[in-house]
CSV table of C-alpha atoms in Angstrom, one decimal:
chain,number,residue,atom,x,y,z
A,26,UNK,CA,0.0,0.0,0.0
A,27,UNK,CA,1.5,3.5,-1.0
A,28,UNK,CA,0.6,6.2,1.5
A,29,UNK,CA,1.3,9.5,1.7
A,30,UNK,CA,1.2,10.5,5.6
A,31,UNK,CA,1.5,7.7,8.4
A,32,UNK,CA,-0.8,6.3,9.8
A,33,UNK,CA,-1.6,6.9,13.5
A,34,UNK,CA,-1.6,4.0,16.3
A,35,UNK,CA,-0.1,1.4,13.3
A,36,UNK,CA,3.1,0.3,13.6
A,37,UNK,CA,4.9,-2.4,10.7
A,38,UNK,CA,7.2,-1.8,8.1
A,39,UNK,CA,7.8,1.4,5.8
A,40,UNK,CA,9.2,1.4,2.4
A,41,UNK,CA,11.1,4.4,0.9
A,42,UNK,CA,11.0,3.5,-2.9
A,43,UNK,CA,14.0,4.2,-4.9
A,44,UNK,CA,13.4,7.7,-5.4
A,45,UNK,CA,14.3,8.5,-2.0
A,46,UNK,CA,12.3,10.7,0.9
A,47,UNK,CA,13.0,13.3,3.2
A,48,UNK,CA,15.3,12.9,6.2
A,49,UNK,CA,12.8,14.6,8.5
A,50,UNK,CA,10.3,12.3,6.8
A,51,UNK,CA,12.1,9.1,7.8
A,52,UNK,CA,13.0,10.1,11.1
A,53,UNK,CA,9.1,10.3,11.8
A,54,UNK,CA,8.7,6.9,10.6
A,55,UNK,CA,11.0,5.6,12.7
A,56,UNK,CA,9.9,7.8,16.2
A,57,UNK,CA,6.4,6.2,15.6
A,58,UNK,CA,8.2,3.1,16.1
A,59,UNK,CA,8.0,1.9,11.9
A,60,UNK,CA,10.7,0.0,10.4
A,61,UNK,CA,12.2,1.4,7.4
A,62,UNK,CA,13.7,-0.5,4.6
A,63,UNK,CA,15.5,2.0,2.8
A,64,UNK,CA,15.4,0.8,-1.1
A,65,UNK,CA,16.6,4.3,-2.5
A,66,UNK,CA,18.4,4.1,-5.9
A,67,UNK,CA,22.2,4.1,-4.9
A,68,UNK,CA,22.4,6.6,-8.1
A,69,UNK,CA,20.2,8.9,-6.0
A,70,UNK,CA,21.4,8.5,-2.8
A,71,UNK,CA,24.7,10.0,-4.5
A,72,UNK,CA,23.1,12.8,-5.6
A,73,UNK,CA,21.7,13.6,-2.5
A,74,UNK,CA,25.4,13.1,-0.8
A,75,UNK,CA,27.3,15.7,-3.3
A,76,UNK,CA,24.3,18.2,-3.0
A,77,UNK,CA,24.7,18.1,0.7
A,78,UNK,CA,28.5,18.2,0.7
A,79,UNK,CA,28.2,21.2,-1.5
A,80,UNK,CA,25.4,22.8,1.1
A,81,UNK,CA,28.2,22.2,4.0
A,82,UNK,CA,31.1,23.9,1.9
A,83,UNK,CA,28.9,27.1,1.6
A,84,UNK,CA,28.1,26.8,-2.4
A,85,UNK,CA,25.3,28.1,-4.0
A,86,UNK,CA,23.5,25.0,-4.5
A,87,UNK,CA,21.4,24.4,-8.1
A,88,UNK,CA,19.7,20.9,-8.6
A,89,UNK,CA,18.6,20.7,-12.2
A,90,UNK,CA,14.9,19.3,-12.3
A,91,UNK,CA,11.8,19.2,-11.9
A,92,UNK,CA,10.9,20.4,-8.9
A,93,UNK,CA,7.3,18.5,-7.9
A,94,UNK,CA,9.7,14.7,-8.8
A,95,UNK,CA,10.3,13.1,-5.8
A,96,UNK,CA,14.0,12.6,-6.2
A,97,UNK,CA,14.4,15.9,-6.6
A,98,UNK,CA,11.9,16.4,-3.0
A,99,UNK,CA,14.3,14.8,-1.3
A,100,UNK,CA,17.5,15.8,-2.6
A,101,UNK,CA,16.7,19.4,-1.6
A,102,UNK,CA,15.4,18.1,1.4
A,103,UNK,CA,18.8,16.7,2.5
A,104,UNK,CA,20.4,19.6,1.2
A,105,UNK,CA,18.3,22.2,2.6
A,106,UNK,CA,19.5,20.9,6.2
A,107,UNK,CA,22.8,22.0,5.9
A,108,UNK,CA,22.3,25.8,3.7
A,109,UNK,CA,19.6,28.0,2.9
A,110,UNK,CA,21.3,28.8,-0.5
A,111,UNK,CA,19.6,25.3,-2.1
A,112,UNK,CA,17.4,25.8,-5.5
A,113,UNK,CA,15.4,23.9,-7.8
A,114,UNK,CA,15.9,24.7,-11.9
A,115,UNK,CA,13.7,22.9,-14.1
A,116,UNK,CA,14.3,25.6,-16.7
A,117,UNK,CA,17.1,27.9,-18.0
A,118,UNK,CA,13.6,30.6,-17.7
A,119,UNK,CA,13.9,29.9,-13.8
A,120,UNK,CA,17.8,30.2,-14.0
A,121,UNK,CA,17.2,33.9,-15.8
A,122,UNK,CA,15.2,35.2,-12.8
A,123,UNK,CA,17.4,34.1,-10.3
A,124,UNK,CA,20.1,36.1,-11.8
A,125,UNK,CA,21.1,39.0,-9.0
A,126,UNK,CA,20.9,35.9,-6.5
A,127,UNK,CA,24.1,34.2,-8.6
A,128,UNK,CA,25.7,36.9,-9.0
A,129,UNK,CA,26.6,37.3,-5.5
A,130,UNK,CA,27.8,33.5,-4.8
A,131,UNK,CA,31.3,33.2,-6.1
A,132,UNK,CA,30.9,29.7,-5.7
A,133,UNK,CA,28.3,27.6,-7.4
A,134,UNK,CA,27.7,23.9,-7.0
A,135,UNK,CA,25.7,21.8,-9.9
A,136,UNK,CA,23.9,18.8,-9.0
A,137,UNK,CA,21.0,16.9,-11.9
A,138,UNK,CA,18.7,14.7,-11.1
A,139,UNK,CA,19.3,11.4,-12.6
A,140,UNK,CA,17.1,11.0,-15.2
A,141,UNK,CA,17.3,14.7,-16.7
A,142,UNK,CA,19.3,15.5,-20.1
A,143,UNK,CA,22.9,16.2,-20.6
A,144,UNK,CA,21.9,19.1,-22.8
A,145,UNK,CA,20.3,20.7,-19.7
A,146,UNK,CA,23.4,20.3,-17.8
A,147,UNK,CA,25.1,21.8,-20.8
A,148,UNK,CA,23.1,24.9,-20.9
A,149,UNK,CA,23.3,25.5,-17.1
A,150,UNK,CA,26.8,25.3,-17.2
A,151,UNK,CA,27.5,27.3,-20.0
A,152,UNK,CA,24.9,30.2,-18.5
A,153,UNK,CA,26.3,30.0,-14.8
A,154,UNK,CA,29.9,29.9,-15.9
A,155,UNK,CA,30.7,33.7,-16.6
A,156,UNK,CA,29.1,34.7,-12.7
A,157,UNK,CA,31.0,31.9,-11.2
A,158,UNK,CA,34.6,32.3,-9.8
A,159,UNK,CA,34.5,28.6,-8.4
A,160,UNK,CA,32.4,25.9,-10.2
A,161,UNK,CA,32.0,22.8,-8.7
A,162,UNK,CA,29.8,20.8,-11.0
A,163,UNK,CA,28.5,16.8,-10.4
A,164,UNK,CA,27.3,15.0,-13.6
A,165,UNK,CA,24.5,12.7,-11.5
A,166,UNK,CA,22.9,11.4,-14.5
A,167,UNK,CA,22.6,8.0,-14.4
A,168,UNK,CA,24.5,5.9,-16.5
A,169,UNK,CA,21.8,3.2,-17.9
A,170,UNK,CA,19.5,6.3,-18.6
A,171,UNK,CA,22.7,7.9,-20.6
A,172,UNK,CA,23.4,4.9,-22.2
A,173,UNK,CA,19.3,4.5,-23.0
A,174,UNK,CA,19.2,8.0,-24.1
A,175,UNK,CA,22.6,7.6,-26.6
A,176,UNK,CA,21.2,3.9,-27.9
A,177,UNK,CA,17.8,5.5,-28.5
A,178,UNK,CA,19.7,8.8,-30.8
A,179,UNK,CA,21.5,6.3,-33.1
A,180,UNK,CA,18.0,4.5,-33.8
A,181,UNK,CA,16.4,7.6,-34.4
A,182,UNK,CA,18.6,8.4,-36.8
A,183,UNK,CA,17.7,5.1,-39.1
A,184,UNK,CA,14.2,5.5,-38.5
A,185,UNK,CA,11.0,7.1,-40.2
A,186,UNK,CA,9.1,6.8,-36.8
A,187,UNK,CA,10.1,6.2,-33.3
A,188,UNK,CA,8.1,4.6,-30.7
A,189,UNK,CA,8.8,5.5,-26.6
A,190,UNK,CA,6.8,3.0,-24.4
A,191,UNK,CA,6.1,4.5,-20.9
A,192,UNK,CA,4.3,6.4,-18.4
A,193,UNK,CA,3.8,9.6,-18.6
A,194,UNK,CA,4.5,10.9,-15.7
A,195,UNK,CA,7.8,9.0,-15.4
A,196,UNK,CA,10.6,11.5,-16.2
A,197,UNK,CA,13.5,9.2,-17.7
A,198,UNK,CA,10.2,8.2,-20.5
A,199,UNK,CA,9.3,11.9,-21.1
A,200,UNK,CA,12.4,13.2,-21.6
A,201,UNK,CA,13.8,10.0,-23.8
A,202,UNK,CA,10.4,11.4,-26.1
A,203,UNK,CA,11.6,15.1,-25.9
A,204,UNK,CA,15.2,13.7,-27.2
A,205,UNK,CA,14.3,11.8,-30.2
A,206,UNK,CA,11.4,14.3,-31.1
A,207,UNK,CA,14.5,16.2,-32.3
A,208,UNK,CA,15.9,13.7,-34.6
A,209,UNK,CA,12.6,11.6,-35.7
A,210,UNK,CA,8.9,11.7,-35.7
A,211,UNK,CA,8.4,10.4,-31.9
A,212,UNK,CA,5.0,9.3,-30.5
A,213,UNK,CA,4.7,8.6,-26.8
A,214,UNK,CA,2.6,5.4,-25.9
A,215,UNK,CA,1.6,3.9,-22.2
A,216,UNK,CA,-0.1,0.6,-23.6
A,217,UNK,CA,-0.5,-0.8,-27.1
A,218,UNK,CA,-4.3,0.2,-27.4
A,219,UNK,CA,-2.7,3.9,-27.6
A,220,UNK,CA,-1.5,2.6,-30.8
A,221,UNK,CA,-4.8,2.7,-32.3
A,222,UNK,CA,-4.6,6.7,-32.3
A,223,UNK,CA,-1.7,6.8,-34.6
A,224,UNK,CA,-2.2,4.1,-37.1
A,225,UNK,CA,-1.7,6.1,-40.1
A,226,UNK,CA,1.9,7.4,-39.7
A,227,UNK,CA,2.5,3.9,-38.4
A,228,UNK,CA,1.5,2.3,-42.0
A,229,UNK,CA,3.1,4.9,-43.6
A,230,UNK,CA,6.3,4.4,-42.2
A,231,UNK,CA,8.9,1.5,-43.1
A,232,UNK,CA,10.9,1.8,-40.4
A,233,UNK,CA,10.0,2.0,-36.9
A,234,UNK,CA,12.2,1.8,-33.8
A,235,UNK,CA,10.9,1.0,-30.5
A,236,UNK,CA,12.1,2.0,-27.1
A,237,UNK,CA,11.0,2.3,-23.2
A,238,UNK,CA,11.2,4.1,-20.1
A,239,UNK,CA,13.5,2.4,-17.7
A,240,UNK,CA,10.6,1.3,-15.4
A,241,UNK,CA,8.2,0.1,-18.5
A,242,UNK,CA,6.9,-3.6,-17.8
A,243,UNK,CA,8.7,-5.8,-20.5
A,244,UNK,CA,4.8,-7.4,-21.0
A,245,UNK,CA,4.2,-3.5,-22.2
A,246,UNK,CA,7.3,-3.5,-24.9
A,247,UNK,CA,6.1,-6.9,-26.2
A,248,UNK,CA,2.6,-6.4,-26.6
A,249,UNK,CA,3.5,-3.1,-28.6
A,250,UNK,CA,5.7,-5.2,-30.6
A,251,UNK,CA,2.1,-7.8,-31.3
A,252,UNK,CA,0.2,-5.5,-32.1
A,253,UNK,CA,2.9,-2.9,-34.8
A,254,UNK,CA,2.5,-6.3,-36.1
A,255,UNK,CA,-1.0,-6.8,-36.7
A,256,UNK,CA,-1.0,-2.9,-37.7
C-alpha cells in the first residue's frame, strides 16, 4: 500500500521506494516506532550526498529538475538541512530570474537529477559559468539512462518513426520522447491500445524503432511489438 502521511496508532514496516524521501520524513517513521527499509536508488542517494557536501562547503546550490519529482523532493530536502542557498531549476527561464541571486555567490555547485538531459546540464553550465569564480559541477545522471538515451539517438537516426513505451508521468520516458522528437517523428505510448490513435503514420512508415522508459513492464514492450504487427 502507497501512503502519503503515516498512519496513527499502526506500527509495521515502511518502504522508501528508490526515489528517495526526506530525512525529517524518515525520522518520523522511525519515532512512531515503523521500520524502514531503505530501497533508495544508490544513483540517487549520491546525488543527494554531493548536493549536501556542497550545502556544507557554503556553495550556492542548483539541482537541475523538476521540482514536484520526488528525487528531486528529497535531494533538496537533505540539502536544505545543511544551507539555505539550495534551489530547484527545471528551466534555464527559472535560471534567468534568479540572476542577481548568482551573482553574489562566487561559488556555485551543480547537482541533476538522474534521469534529466545532458543538454540541460550543458546549458546551465555554459549560462552560470561567466558569474562563477568557483564551479564545482557533479554529472549525476545515471548511466543506464545515458546509455538509454545515446542507444535510443543512433535509432532515431535510421528510423521514419520512433516509438517511446512508458508512463507519462515518469521522467526518464518523457524526456527519452523530448530527445528523439528532435531527430525523428516520436510518438509517446503507455499501452498498445494507444497505438490505435496513430495508425496512419505507423502504416506509412517503413521503419519503426521502438524503445522504453527504464521502469516500463517488458509485457508493455512486447505487446507493442504484437500489435505494430497486426497494424
Amino acid at each position: 500500500m502507497t501512503v502519503d502521511e503515516l498512519p496513527e496508532n499502526e506500527t509495521g514496516i515502511c518502504i522508501v521506494r528508490s526515489h528517495g524521501m526526506p530525512p525529517l520524513k524518515i525520522k518520523e517513521m522511525t519515532d512512531k516506532g515503523f521500520e524502514v527499509v531503505d530501497l533508495t536508488c544508490l544513483d540517487v542517494k549520491k546525488v543527494q550526498q554531493k548536493a549536501v557536501e556542497l550545502a556544507k562547503e557554503n556553495y550556492l546550490v542548483l539541482i537541475l529538475g523538476k521540482p514536484e519529482h520526488p528525487e528531486v523532493i528529497a535531494i533538496k530536502a537533505n540539502a536544505d538541512m545543511y544551507s539555505n542557498s539550495v534551489y530547484v531549476i527545471p528551466d534555464i527561464k527559472t535560471l534567468e530570474s534568479m540572476q542577481s541571486e548568482i551573482k553574489q555567490h562566487k561559488r556555485i555547485g551543480i547537482v541533476i537529477q538522474t534521469t534529466q538531459r545532458a543538454e540541460f546540464l550543458h546549458e546551465v553550465v555554459n549560462y552560470v559559468m561567466p558569474f562563477a569564480e568557483e564551479l564545482k559541477i557533479y554529472n549525476t545522471i545515471c548511466k543506464s539512462t545515458s546509455r538509454r538515451q545515446n542507444e535510443a539517438r543512433e535509432l532515431a537516426k535510421t528510423s521514419d518513426l520512433m516509438i517511446v513505451a512508458g508512463s507519462k508521468k515518469s521522467a526518464n520516458t518523457t524526456h527519452l520522447a523530448q530527445i528523439l522528437g528532435e531527430i525523428a517523428p516520436t510518438i509517446h505510448i503507455e499501452t498498445d491500445s494507444d497505438l490505435d490513435n496513430y495508425q496512419d503514420i505507423i502504416k506509412k512508415s517503413t521503419n519503426i524503432g521502438i524503445t522504453a522508459g527504464a521502469s516500463t513492464p517488458e509485457n508493455i514492450i512486447k505487446n507493442v511489438i504484437k500489435k505494430l504487427e497486426t497494424i
